Amino acid sequence: MPSPAYHAPDTIEQAVALLAGDAGARPLSGGTDLIVQMRSGRTAPSSLVDLKRIAGMKGIRASPDGGFAIGAATPCTALKDDKALSAAWPGVVEAANLIGSVQVRNRATMAGNLCNASPAADSVPALVAAGATCLVAGPSGTREVPVEEIPAAPGRTSLQPGEFVAEIRLPAQKGSDAYLRSIPRTEMDIAVVGAGVSLVVDANGTCTAARVSIGAVAPTVLLVEDAGAALVGSKFDDAALDRMAEAVRAACKPIADKRGTVEYRTAMAGVLAKRVVKIALERAGVSA
Amino acid sequence: MSKLLVSTTVNGDPQQFLCDPDTTLLDALREEMGLTGSKEGCGSGDCGACTVVLDGEMVCSCLVLAPEAEGRQIATIEGVAEGSQLHPVQRKFLEHGALQCGFCTPGFIMASKALLDRNPNPSESEVRYWLAGNLCRCTGYDKIVRAVMDAAAELRQDRRTAA
Ligand SMILES: Cc1cc2nc3c(=O)[nH]c(=O)nc-3n(C[C@H](O)[C@H](O)[C@H](O)COP(=O)(O)OP(=O)(O)OC[C@H]3O[C@@H](n4cnc5c(N)ncnc54)[C@H](O)[C@@H]3O)c2cc1C
Ligand code: FES
Ligand code: FES
C-alpha cells in the first residue's frame, strides 16, 4: 500500500486547495478515528490534510451574541478547561468528555466525532440538542450548516469535495442542557443509546423551547422534533414526559447487535430522554 | 512517496528522523530513535501502553503520526528518572509490586505522573478514572492504584519539606 502524503497547511485556503485537489484526501484532526481506520485497512487516503496548524483552528472564542465558536481542531479536554463554555453548555462539554480515555480526549475533537459520522458518536446528540451549527469551509467560500445536516449515513457526510468543518458554533444559552448515554461498561465503550436535550423554561416553570436528540438508534443521530414539541407549553408533568418519550421511541430505527436488541434500544431511548430532561431541569433550577 | 524529515524534541534533547508520512510516533520512537520504553499493546488507542506526553498532554503515541511531531516536545518513559534517581511514581510501583510482566508499566507511569503533575492530591476514584485508558492483564489494578496514591502522598510531603 503506498503511503499517503502528509500536509500541514497554515491557512484554511491552503487546506481547501489540498482537499479539493485530491479526491482521496482526508482532513486529519485528532486522528483517533482516522489513524485506527487506516491501520485496519478500512480506509486508505491518498493524502492527509492536518488541520491542527491552521491559525484559530484550536481554541474557543466567546461570540459577541453570547454564543461560542469552537475551532474544529480543539481537543475535547480543552472544552472542559473553558469555564464559560462549561457553565453555559455543560451537556455538550460532558458529552465530548465521555469519549474514550484522557489520552484519547487530549486528541479527539467534536468535529472529528461529527465527520466520522458514526450513529453512536457521543458529542453529536448534545450538539444537535444545543442547536449548534458548523462553519463549513470549501472551494466556494464558507457556509453555515446545522450539525444534524452533516451526517448522511453511517460513515458518510453531506460535505462536498474540498469542504471541511472549520468551526462549531454554539448559540447563546437561554436555558440548560444535558446528555446521557447507556453503555455496558463504566468507561471506554460505544453508546448503545444516547440522548441529549436542551430546554428553555420561563419564570412559571413552563417549557418555552425544547430540542431532543437521540444517538445510536438510527443510521444517523436524530433531532426528534415531535419530542421537543411534546414538552413545549407543559410544566414537565408526567403526561408531557410520557408523550415526549413516546415520540422518541417512535423515531428509533435501531439495529440489534451484541450490545442491545432493537426492543432494548428503543425502550432505553425513552428512559434516557426522560432522565436528560430531569437533569436539564435541575440545571435550570426547576425541581421536576 | 519520499521520506519526511521530522525535527522534534524528545525528553529535552533535539531529535531528527526520517519517516514515511503514515509512520506512527510510537514506531518512530521505537525504531528510528531507539526509545523502546513505550510499548505497543493494541495499536488502536485502547490500552495506553504507548502513552507519551506531547506538548504537555498525554496521548497514545500509536494514534499520532510521526510527522505531526514536527517542532513539538515529547516526553517518554526514558525521561522520567533523573539519572539513576527514580521518580517517586516509579519507586512506588516497585515498592507496591504494582507490576508483573511489566508490559503496561511505562504507560501507567507516564499517565500517573501526568495526573500527579497537575493534581498532587487525587481521590482514589479520580486515579481510577484517569487511568481508565491504561489496561493491565496481570495486576488487577489495586496495587497500581495504591502505588499512585502513595506516590501522591510522598510528592505532597516533598513539597511541604521544600516549602
Ligand atoms: C480508544 C478509543 C475510544 C473511543 N471512544 C469513543 C466514545 O466513547 N465515544 C465516541 O463518540 N467516540 C469514541 N471514539 C472515537 C473517536 O475518538 C471520536 O469519534 C473522536 O471525536 C474523533 O475525533 P478526531 O478529531 O480524532 O477525528 P479524526 O480521526 O481526525 O477524523 C475522523 C473523521 O472525520 C474527518 N474529519 C476530521 N476533522 C474534520 C473536519 N474538521 N472537517 C471534515 N472532516 C473532518 C476525518 O477525515 C475522518 O474521516 C474512541 C476512539 C478510540 C481510539
Ligand atoms: S498501543 Fe497505543 S493505546 Fe495500545
Ligand atoms: S503487568 Fe502485565 S500487563 Fe500489566
Short mmCIF file of C-alpha atoms and ligand atoms in Angstrom, two decimals:
data_model
loop_
_atom_site.label_atom_id
_atom_site.label_comp_id
_atom_site.label_asym_id
_atom_site.label_seq_id
_atom_site.Cartn_x
_atom_site.Cartn_y
_atom_site.Cartn_z
CA MET A 1 0.00 0.00 0.00
CA PRO A 2 1.57 3.38 -0.93
CA SER A 3 1.96 5.75 1.96
CA PRO A 4 -0.33 8.80 1.85
CA ALA A 5 1.12 12.28 1.54
CA TYR A 6 1.02 14.37 4.72
CA HIS A 7 0.28 18.10 4.61
CA ALA A 8 0.07 20.56 7.47
CA PRO A 9 -1.24 23.78 5.89
CA ASP A 10 -1.22 27.13 7.73
CA THR A 11 -4.43 28.56 6.29
CA ILE A 12 -8.00 27.50 5.58
CA GLU A 13 -7.49 28.38 1.89
CA GLN A 14 -4.48 26.07 1.59
CA ALA A 15 -6.40 23.27 3.30
CA VAL A 16 -9.34 23.70 0.92
CA ALA A 17 -6.99 23.68 -2.10
CA LEU A 18 -5.29 20.48 -0.87
CA LEU A 19 -8.65 18.78 -0.23
CA ALA A 20 -10.19 19.96 -3.49
CA GLY A 21 -7.11 18.96 -5.48
CA ASP A 22 -7.14 15.30 -4.44
CA ALA A 23 -10.32 13.22 -4.34
CA GLY A 24 -8.58 10.75 -1.99
CA ALA A 25 -7.52 13.44 0.51
CA ARG A 26 -8.91 13.36 4.04
CA PRO A 27 -8.85 16.00 6.78
CA LEU A 28 -6.95 14.94 9.90
CA SER A 29 -7.95 16.39 13.26
CA GLY A 30 -7.16 14.23 16.30
CA GLY A 31 -6.73 11.12 14.19
CA THR A 32 -8.35 8.91 16.83
CA ASP A 33 -10.77 7.52 14.25
CA LEU A 34 -8.80 8.10 11.06
CA ILE A 35 -5.48 6.55 12.14
CA VAL A 36 -7.26 3.48 13.55
CA GLN A 37 -9.21 3.11 10.27
CA MET A 38 -6.04 3.49 8.19
CA ARG A 39 -4.19 0.90 10.25
CA SER A 40 -7.01 -1.60 9.98
CA GLY A 41 -7.17 -1.09 6.21
CA ARG A 42 -10.74 0.23 6.32
CA THR A 43 -9.63 3.41 4.61
CA ALA A 44 -6.59 4.29 2.51
CA PRO A 45 -6.47 8.06 1.88
CA SER A 46 -4.04 9.26 -0.77
CA SER A 47 -3.24 12.32 1.31
CA LEU A 48 -3.85 13.65 4.80
CA VAL A 49 -4.52 17.31 5.47
CA ASP A 50 -3.70 18.02 9.11
CA LEU A 51 -5.90 20.90 10.26
CA LYS A 52 -4.18 21.50 13.60
CA ARG A 53 -1.59 24.04 12.41
CA ILE A 54 -4.15 26.41 10.90
CA ALA A 55 -4.41 29.58 13.00
CA GLY A 56 -7.63 29.71 15.02
CA MET A 57 -8.43 26.03 14.48
CA LYS A 58 -7.53 25.20 18.08
CA GLY A 59 -9.35 27.18 20.73
CA ILE A 60 -12.68 28.54 21.90
CA ARG A 61 -13.90 32.08 21.34
CA ALA A 62 -16.86 33.68 23.07
CA SER A 63 -19.07 35.32 20.41
CA PRO A 64 -20.48 38.83 20.82
CA ASP A 65 -24.03 37.37 20.90
CA GLY A 66 -23.20 35.21 23.95
CA GLY A 67 -22.51 32.05 21.98
CA PHE A 68 -19.24 30.24 21.35
CA ALA A 69 -17.13 29.44 18.29
CA ILE A 70 -15.06 26.30 18.78
CA GLY A 71 -12.18 25.73 16.36
CA ALA A 72 -12.61 22.38 14.64
CA ALA A 73 -9.26 21.03 15.87
CA THR A 74 -9.92 21.80 19.55
CA PRO A 75 -9.46 18.62 21.61
CA CYS A 76 -12.26 17.56 23.97
CA THR A 77 -10.22 18.14 27.14
CA ALA A 78 -9.78 21.82 26.19
CA LEU A 79 -13.57 22.22 26.25
CA LYS A 80 -13.64 21.13 29.88
CA ASP A 81 -10.90 23.61 30.77
CA ASP A 82 -13.01 26.51 29.44
CA LYS A 83 -15.06 27.69 32.42
CA ALA A 84 -17.50 29.88 30.50
CA LEU A 85 -18.26 27.16 27.95
CA SER A 86 -18.67 24.51 30.67
CA ALA A 87 -21.05 26.75 32.61
CA ALA A 88 -23.18 27.59 29.55
CA TRP A 89 -23.28 24.18 27.83
CA PRO A 90 -22.45 21.51 30.45
CA GLY A 91 -24.23 18.82 28.42
CA VAL A 92 -22.08 19.44 25.34
CA VAL A 93 -18.86 19.53 27.36
CA GLU A 94 -19.76 16.36 29.29
CA ALA A 95 -20.74 14.51 26.12
CA ALA A 96 -17.43 15.33 24.45
CA ASN A 97 -15.63 14.19 27.58
CA LEU A 98 -17.27 10.77 27.60
CA ILE A 99 -15.21 9.94 24.51
CA GLY A 100 -12.51 7.33 25.18
CA SER A 101 -9.80 7.89 27.79
CA VAL A 102 -7.91 11.02 28.81
CA GLN A 103 -5.25 10.09 26.23
CA VAL A 104 -7.91 9.88 23.51
CA ARG A 105 -9.72 13.08 24.60
CA ASN A 106 -6.44 15.03 24.52
CA ARG A 107 -6.54 14.47 20.74
CA ALA A 108 -10.14 13.75 19.76
CA THR A 109 -12.27 16.66 18.54
CA MET A 110 -16.03 17.22 18.23
CA ALA A 111 -15.61 18.00 14.52
CA GLY A 112 -13.87 14.64 14.00
CA ASN A 113 -16.58 12.91 16.03
CA LEU A 114 -19.20 14.56 13.80
CA CYS A 115 -17.45 13.97 10.45
CA ASN A 116 -16.62 10.35 11.25
CA ALA A 117 -20.43 10.08 11.05
CA SER A 118 -20.90 7.22 13.48
CA PRO A 119 -24.53 6.99 14.63
CA ALA A 120 -23.14 6.39 18.15
CA ALA A 121 -20.87 9.48 18.26
CA ASP A 122 -21.26 10.86 21.78
CA SER A 123 -20.79 14.58 21.24
CA VAL A 124 -23.19 14.81 18.30
CA PRO A 125 -26.59 14.40 20.04
CA ALA A 126 -25.55 17.06 22.56
CA LEU A 127 -24.56 19.45 19.74
CA VAL A 128 -27.81 18.75 17.88
CA ALA A 129 -29.89 19.37 21.01
CA ALA A 130 -27.95 22.60 21.59
CA GLY A 131 -28.86 23.85 18.13
CA ALA A 132 -25.17 24.01 17.17
CA THR A 133 -24.08 24.81 13.62
CA CYS A 134 -20.91 24.19 11.63
CA LEU A 135 -18.95 26.74 9.70
CA VAL A 136 -18.03 24.74 6.61
CA ALA A 137 -15.10 25.99 4.50
CA GLY A 138 -14.89 24.96 0.86
CA PRO A 139 -13.89 25.97 -2.66
CA SER A 140 -16.76 28.47 -2.92
CA GLY A 141 -16.17 30.11 0.46
CA THR A 142 -17.86 29.35 3.76
CA ARG A 143 -21.41 28.29 4.64
CA GLU A 144 -23.14 27.65 7.95
CA VAL A 145 -24.90 24.29 8.33
CA PRO A 146 -26.89 22.83 11.25
CA VAL A 147 -24.92 19.99 12.87
CA GLU A 148 -27.71 17.48 12.21
CA GLU A 149 -27.33 18.02 8.45
CA ILE A 150 -23.67 16.91 8.35
CA PRO A 151 -24.01 13.11 8.83
CA ALA A 152 -25.72 11.49 5.82
CA ALA A 153 -25.37 7.77 6.64
CA PRO A 154 -23.07 5.67 8.82
CA GLY A 155 -19.54 6.80 7.87
CA ARG A 156 -20.77 9.33 5.27
CA THR A 157 -21.27 13.09 5.49
CA SER A 158 -23.04 15.65 3.34
CA LEU A 159 -19.80 17.63 2.91
CA GLN A 160 -18.91 18.33 -0.72
CA PRO A 161 -15.48 17.75 -2.29
CA GLY A 162 -12.93 20.18 -0.88
CA GLU A 163 -15.11 21.07 2.12
CA PHE A 164 -14.27 20.67 5.77
CA VAL A 165 -15.68 21.84 9.10
CA ALA A 166 -13.69 24.85 10.29
CA GLU A 167 -15.68 25.75 13.38
CA ILE A 168 -18.53 24.53 15.55
CA ARG A 169 -20.82 27.29 16.76
CA LEU A 170 -22.99 27.16 19.85
CA PRO A 171 -25.74 29.75 20.29
CA ALA A 172 -26.13 31.82 23.46
CA GLN A 173 -27.53 29.65 26.26
CA LYS A 174 -31.07 30.66 27.23
CA GLY A 175 -31.82 27.58 29.34
CA SER A 176 -29.91 24.41 30.13
CA ASP A 177 -28.79 21.16 28.52
CA ALA A 178 -27.78 17.57 29.28
CA TYR A 179 -26.56 14.38 27.55
CA LEU A 180 -26.50 10.78 28.78
CA ARG A 181 -25.55 7.54 27.14
CA SER A 182 -26.02 3.94 28.11
CA ILE A 183 -23.01 1.63 27.84
CA PRO A 184 -22.38 -1.89 29.14
CA ARG A 185 -19.18 -0.79 30.95
CA THR A 186 -18.46 2.30 33.09
CA GLU A 187 -15.83 3.79 30.71
CA MET A 188 -14.39 3.31 27.22
CA ASP A 189 -17.30 1.81 25.30
CA ILE A 190 -19.60 2.70 22.42
CA ALA A 191 -23.05 4.05 23.26
CA VAL A 192 -25.95 1.59 22.98
CA VAL A 193 -28.27 4.59 23.20
CA GLY A 194 -27.59 8.29 23.73
CA ALA A 195 -29.99 11.14 24.38
CA GLY A 196 -29.47 14.89 24.51
CA VAL A 197 -31.78 17.72 25.42
CA SER A 198 -31.73 21.47 25.63
CA LEU A 199 -34.58 23.32 27.32
CA VAL A 200 -35.76 26.83 27.95
CA VAL A 201 -38.07 27.29 30.95
CA ASP A 202 -39.87 30.53 31.85
CA ALA A 203 -40.31 32.03 35.32
CA ASN A 204 -43.52 29.98 35.89
CA GLY A 205 -41.72 26.71 35.15
CA THR A 206 -43.35 26.37 31.73
CA CYS A 207 -41.27 24.99 28.88
CA THR A 208 -40.94 27.58 26.12
CA ALA A 209 -38.49 25.72 23.88
CA ALA A 210 -37.07 22.20 23.76
CA ARG A 211 -34.81 20.22 21.46
CA VAL A 212 -34.46 16.47 21.98
CA SER A 213 -31.91 14.33 20.11
CA ILE A 214 -31.03 10.65 20.11
CA GLY A 215 -27.91 8.73 19.13
CA ALA A 216 -27.05 5.11 18.28
CA VAL A 217 -30.67 4.19 17.49
CA ALA A 218 -30.82 5.13 13.78
CA PRO A 219 -28.35 5.40 10.88
CA THR A 220 -27.59 8.98 11.92
CA VAL A 221 -28.02 10.99 15.09
CA LEU A 222 -31.58 12.39 15.01
CA LEU A 223 -33.24 15.58 16.13
CA VAL A 224 -36.71 14.43 17.30
CA GLU A 225 -38.84 17.49 16.70
CA ASP A 226 -42.05 15.84 17.98
CA ALA A 227 -40.35 15.07 21.28
CA GLY A 228 -39.38 18.70 21.78
CA ALA A 229 -42.87 19.82 20.76
CA ALA A 230 -44.42 17.49 23.37
CA LEU A 231 -42.65 19.43 26.11
CA VAL A 232 -43.30 22.98 24.91
CA GLY A 233 -46.14 24.60 26.85
CA SER A 234 -46.02 21.98 29.60
CA LYS A 235 -44.69 22.18 33.15
CA PHE A 236 -42.94 18.86 32.64
CA ASP A 237 -45.81 16.86 34.15
CA ASP A 238 -45.83 13.07 33.74
CA ALA A 239 -48.20 13.22 30.77
CA ALA A 240 -45.92 15.58 28.85
CA LEU A 241 -42.85 13.48 29.69
CA ASP A 242 -44.66 10.33 28.52
CA ARG A 243 -45.64 11.98 25.24
CA MET A 244 -42.04 13.12 24.78
CA ALA A 245 -40.71 9.59 25.45
CA GLU A 246 -43.29 8.12 23.07
CA ALA A 247 -42.12 10.48 20.29
CA VAL A 248 -38.53 9.43 20.98
CA ARG A 249 -39.40 5.71 20.77
CA ALA A 250 -41.33 6.30 17.55
CA ALA A 251 -38.25 7.91 15.95
CA CYS A 252 -35.95 4.96 16.77
CA LYS A 253 -34.83 2.67 13.94
CA PRO A 254 -32.06 0.83 15.72
CA ILE A 255 -30.01 -2.20 14.76
CA ALA A 256 -29.72 -5.23 17.03
CA ASP A 257 -26.20 -6.32 17.98
CA LYS A 258 -24.30 -7.79 20.91
CA ARG A 259 -24.75 -4.54 22.82
CA GLY A 260 -28.52 -4.49 22.67
CA THR A 261 -31.65 -5.68 20.89
CA VAL A 262 -33.99 -3.40 18.93
CA GLU A 263 -36.56 -3.57 21.75
CA TYR A 264 -33.99 -2.73 24.43
CA ARG A 265 -32.51 0.18 22.50
CA THR A 266 -35.95 1.61 21.74
CA ALA A 267 -37.19 1.33 25.32
CA MET A 268 -33.92 2.69 26.68
CA ALA A 269 -34.06 5.74 24.38
CA GLY A 270 -37.32 6.78 26.05
CA VAL A 271 -35.88 6.20 29.51
CA LEU A 272 -32.71 8.20 28.81
CA ALA A 273 -34.67 11.05 27.23
CA LYS A 274 -36.71 11.41 30.45
CA ARG A 275 -33.54 11.32 32.53
CA VAL A 276 -31.81 14.03 30.50
CA VAL A 277 -34.87 16.27 30.78
CA LYS A 278 -34.73 15.90 34.58
CA ILE A 279 -31.01 16.72 34.66
CA ALA A 280 -31.51 19.77 32.43
CA LEU A 281 -34.39 20.91 34.66
CA GLU A 282 -32.24 20.61 37.77
CA ARG A 283 -29.59 22.65 35.99
CA ALA A 284 -32.22 25.28 35.20
CA GLY A 285 -33.11 25.36 38.90
CA VAL A 286 -36.55 23.78 38.37
CA SER A 287 -37.44 20.74 40.51
CA ALA A 288 -39.21 18.07 38.46
CA MET B 1 6.41 8.61 -1.71
CA SER B 2 9.62 10.08 -0.33
CA LYS B 3 10.52 10.10 3.33
CA LEU B 4 9.85 13.13 5.51
CA LEU B 5 12.45 14.72 7.75
CA VAL B 6 10.98 15.46 11.18
CA SER B 7 12.69 17.67 13.77
CA THR B 8 11.40 17.37 17.30
CA THR B 9 12.49 17.46 20.94
CA VAL B 10 12.41 14.23 22.94
CA ASN B 11 12.98 14.36 26.70
CA GLY B 12 14.60 17.76 26.26
CA ASP B 13 17.02 16.72 23.50
CA PRO B 14 16.65 17.78 19.87
CA GLN B 15 15.99 14.80 17.60
CA GLN B 16 15.73 14.42 13.85
CA PHE B 17 14.50 11.39 11.99
CA LEU B 18 13.27 10.26 8.58
CA CYS B 19 9.92 8.51 8.23
CA ASP B 20 7.10 7.60 5.90
CA PRO B 21 4.17 10.02 6.32
CA ASP B 22 1.97 7.35 7.90
CA THR B 23 4.53 6.10 10.42
CA THR B 24 3.17 6.39 13.94
CA LEU B 25 5.02 8.37 16.56
CA LEU B 26 5.28 5.11 18.52
CA ASP B 27 7.11 3.38 15.67
CA ALA B 28 9.36 6.40 15.14
CA LEU B 29 10.29 6.45 18.84
CA ARG B 30 10.98 2.74 18.94
CA GLU B 31 12.55 2.16 15.55
CA GLU B 32 14.11 5.45 14.46
CA MET B 33 15.17 6.79 17.85
CA GLY B 34 15.79 3.53 19.67
CA LEU B 35 13.49 4.51 22.54
CA THR B 36 11.80 1.17 23.16
CA GLY B 37 10.32 2.01 26.58
CA SER B 38 6.93 2.89 25.06
CA LYS B 39 5.15 -0.35 24.17
CA GLU B 40 2.61 -1.30 21.54
CA GLY B 41 -0.19 -3.28 23.13
CA CYS B 42 -3.13 -2.72 20.79
CA GLY B 43 -2.18 -0.09 18.20
CA SER B 44 -5.71 1.30 18.41
CA GLY B 45 -5.82 3.64 21.40
CA ASP B 46 -7.39 1.14 23.77
CA CYS B 47 -4.57 0.00 26.06
CA GLY B 48 -2.40 3.03 26.88
CA ALA B 49 0.89 1.07 26.80
CA CYS B 50 2.25 3.62 24.28
CA THR B 51 1.37 6.71 26.38
CA VAL B 52 3.72 9.67 25.92
CA VAL B 53 3.32 13.37 26.71
CA LEU B 54 3.07 15.58 23.59
CA ASP B 55 3.33 19.33 24.25
CA GLY B 56 2.24 18.78 27.85
CA GLU B 57 -0.72 16.45 27.20
CA MET B 58 -0.66 12.68 27.44
CA VAL B 59 -1.61 10.89 24.24
CA CYS B 60 -1.45 7.42 22.74
CA SER B 61 1.66 7.56 20.53
CA CYS B 62 0.14 4.81 18.36
CA LEU B 63 -2.55 7.36 17.38
CA VAL B 64 -0.15 10.18 16.49
CA LEU B 65 1.56 10.32 13.11
CA ALA B 66 5.29 10.89 13.35
CA PRO B 67 5.20 13.98 11.06
CA GLU B 68 2.74 15.58 13.47
CA ALA B 69 5.63 15.74 15.96
CA GLU B 70 7.45 18.36 13.84
CA GLY B 71 8.52 21.15 16.20
CA ARG B 72 6.79 19.54 19.17
CA GLN B 73 8.00 18.50 22.63
CA ILE B 74 7.73 14.82 23.51
CA ALA B 75 8.28 13.24 26.92
CA THR B 76 8.67 9.46 27.14
CA ILE B 77 9.28 6.95 29.91
CA GLU B 78 13.02 7.22 29.20
CA GLY B 79 12.98 10.78 30.56
CA VAL B 80 11.13 10.12 33.82
CA ALA B 81 14.06 9.08 36.04
CA GLU B 82 16.75 11.68 36.71
CA GLY B 83 19.95 9.75 36.06
CA SER B 84 19.82 6.78 38.42
CA GLN B 85 17.29 8.56 40.65
CA LEU B 86 13.84 7.02 40.08
CA HIS B 87 10.80 9.29 40.08
CA PRO B 88 8.58 8.65 43.16
CA VAL B 89 5.93 7.10 40.89
CA GLN B 90 8.49 4.61 39.58
CA ARG B 91 9.77 3.80 43.07
CA LYS B 92 6.27 3.28 44.47
CA PHE B 93 5.38 0.93 41.60
CA LEU B 94 8.37 -1.19 42.68
CA GLU B 95 7.64 -0.97 46.40
CA HIS B 96 3.98 -1.92 45.96
CA GLY B 97 4.68 -4.66 43.43
CA ALA B 98 2.39 -2.80 41.02
CA LEU B 99 3.67 -4.75 38.04
CA GLN B 100 4.08 -8.32 36.97
CA CYS B 101 5.05 -8.76 33.32
CA GLY B 102 5.74 -5.01 33.15
CA PHE B 103 4.40 -4.51 29.63
CA CYS B 104 1.82 -1.94 30.69
CA THR B 105 4.10 -0.26 33.23
CA PRO B 106 5.72 2.51 31.12
CA GLY B 107 2.27 3.67 30.02
CA PHE B 108 0.91 3.57 33.57
CA ILE B 109 3.90 5.53 34.87
CA MET B 110 3.52 8.21 32.18
CA ALA B 111 -0.21 8.53 32.87
CA SER B 112 0.20 8.50 36.67
CA LYS B 113 2.93 11.12 36.53
CA ALA B 114 0.81 13.29 34.22
CA LEU B 115 -2.01 13.14 36.78
CA LEU B 116 0.21 13.94 39.78
CA ASP B 117 1.93 16.78 37.88
CA ARG B 118 -1.43 18.55 37.70
CA ASN B 119 -3.15 17.21 40.80
CA PRO B 120 -0.95 16.04 43.67
CA ASN B 121 -3.99 15.19 45.81
CA PRO B 122 -6.30 12.97 43.74
CA SER B 123 -9.00 10.81 45.28
CA GLU B 124 -8.88 7.09 44.63
CA SER B 125 -11.77 7.36 42.19
CA GLU B 126 -10.03 10.21 40.34
CA VAL B 127 -7.00 7.95 39.97
CA ARG B 128 -9.15 5.10 38.67
CA TYR B 129 -10.96 7.28 36.13
CA TRP B 130 -7.72 8.92 34.99
CA LEU B 131 -6.12 5.51 34.42
CA ALA B 132 -9.15 4.04 32.60
CA GLY B 133 -7.25 4.27 29.30
CA ASN B 134 -4.44 2.04 30.57
CA LEU B 135 -5.06 -1.69 30.55
CA CYS B 136 -3.16 -4.31 32.56
CA ARG B 137 -3.62 -8.05 32.13
CA CYS B 138 -1.70 -9.02 35.24
CA THR B 139 -2.08 -6.92 38.38
CA GLY B 140 -5.80 -6.48 38.96
CA TYR B 141 -5.16 -2.70 39.26
CA ASP B 142 -5.42 -2.41 43.07
CA LYS B 143 -1.66 -2.40 43.56
CA ILE B 144 -1.28 0.19 40.81
CA VAL B 145 -3.85 2.46 42.42
CA ARG B 146 -2.19 2.06 45.83
CA ALA B 147 1.21 2.87 44.33
CA VAL B 148 -0.15 6.05 42.75
CA MET B 149 -1.90 7.15 45.96
CA ASP B 150 1.32 6.53 47.91
CA ALA B 151 3.44 8.40 45.34
CA ALA B 152 0.99 11.31 45.59
CA ALA B 153 1.36 11.34 49.38
CA GLU B 154 5.15 11.35 49.07
CA LEU B 155 5.12 14.14 46.50
CA ARG B 156 2.92 16.25 48.80
CA GLN B 157 5.31 15.55 51.67
CA ASP B 158 8.29 16.56 49.49
CA ARG B 159 6.57 19.80 48.60
CA ARG B 160 5.90 20.59 52.25
CA THR B 161 9.53 19.92 53.20
CA ALA B 162 10.74 22.01 50.29
CA ALA B 163 8.45 24.92 51.23
C1 LIG C 1 -9.90 4.07 22.41
C2 LIG C 1 -10.97 4.90 21.75
C3 LIG C 1 -12.17 5.12 22.41
C4 LIG C 1 -13.19 5.87 21.79
N1 LIG C 1 -14.34 6.11 22.48
C5 LIG C 1 -15.32 6.85 21.92
C6 LIG C 1 -16.52 7.13 22.64
O1 LIG C 1 -16.68 6.72 23.79
N2 LIG C 1 -17.48 7.88 22.02
C7 LIG C 1 -17.31 8.37 20.77
O2 LIG C 1 -18.20 9.05 20.29
N3 LIG C 1 -16.18 8.13 20.06
C8 LIG C 1 -15.19 7.37 20.61
N4 LIG C 1 -14.02 7.13 19.91
C9 LIG C 1 -13.91 7.60 18.53
C10 LIG C 1 -13.16 8.93 18.33
O3 LIG C 1 -12.25 9.20 19.37
C11 LIG C 1 -14.12 10.10 18.20
O4 LIG C 1 -15.02 9.87 17.15
C12 LIG C 1 -13.37 11.45 18.00
O5 LIG C 1 -14.21 12.52 18.38
C13 LIG C 1 -12.87 11.66 16.60
O6 LIG C 1 -12.24 12.92 16.52
P1 LIG C 1 -10.82 13.11 15.84
O7 LIG C 1 -10.51 14.55 15.90
O8 LIG C 1 -9.82 12.19 16.44
O9 LIG C 1 -11.15 12.66 14.36
P2 LIG C 1 -10.22 12.16 13.17
O10 LIG C 1 -9.82 10.76 13.40
O11 LIG C 1 -9.14 13.15 12.92
O12 LIG C 1 -11.27 12.24 11.97
C14 LIG C 1 -12.43 11.44 11.91
C15 LIG C 1 -13.07 11.58 10.54
O13 LIG C 1 -13.55 12.89 10.33
C16 LIG C 1 -12.84 13.54 9.27
N5 LIG C 1 -12.56 14.88 9.79
C17 LIG C 1 -11.82 15.21 10.89
N6 LIG C 1 -11.89 16.52 11.11
C18 LIG C 1 -12.67 17.05 10.15
C19 LIG C 1 -13.12 18.37 9.86
N7 LIG C 1 -12.77 19.42 10.62
N8 LIG C 1 -13.93 18.55 8.78
C20 LIG C 1 -14.29 17.49 7.99
N9 LIG C 1 -13.91 16.21 8.23
C21 LIG C 1 -13.11 16.00 9.30
C22 LIG C 1 -11.61 12.71 9.03
O14 LIG C 1 -11.18 12.79 7.68
C23 LIG C 1 -12.11 11.34 9.38
O15 LIG C 1 -12.83 10.78 8.33
C24 LIG C 1 -12.99 6.39 20.51
C25 LIG C 1 -11.77 6.19 19.83
C26 LIG C 1 -10.76 5.45 20.46
C27 LIG C 1 -9.45 5.25 19.75
S1 FES C 2 -0.63 0.62 21.77
FE1 FES C 2 -1.33 2.63 21.78
S2 FES C 2 -3.04 2.50 23.07
FE2 FES C 2 -2.48 0.42 22.87
S1 FES C 3 1.88 -6.02 34.48
FE1 FES C 3 1.46 -7.32 32.82
S2 FES C 3 0.09 -6.11 31.64
FE2 FES C 3 0.28 -5.00 33.43
#
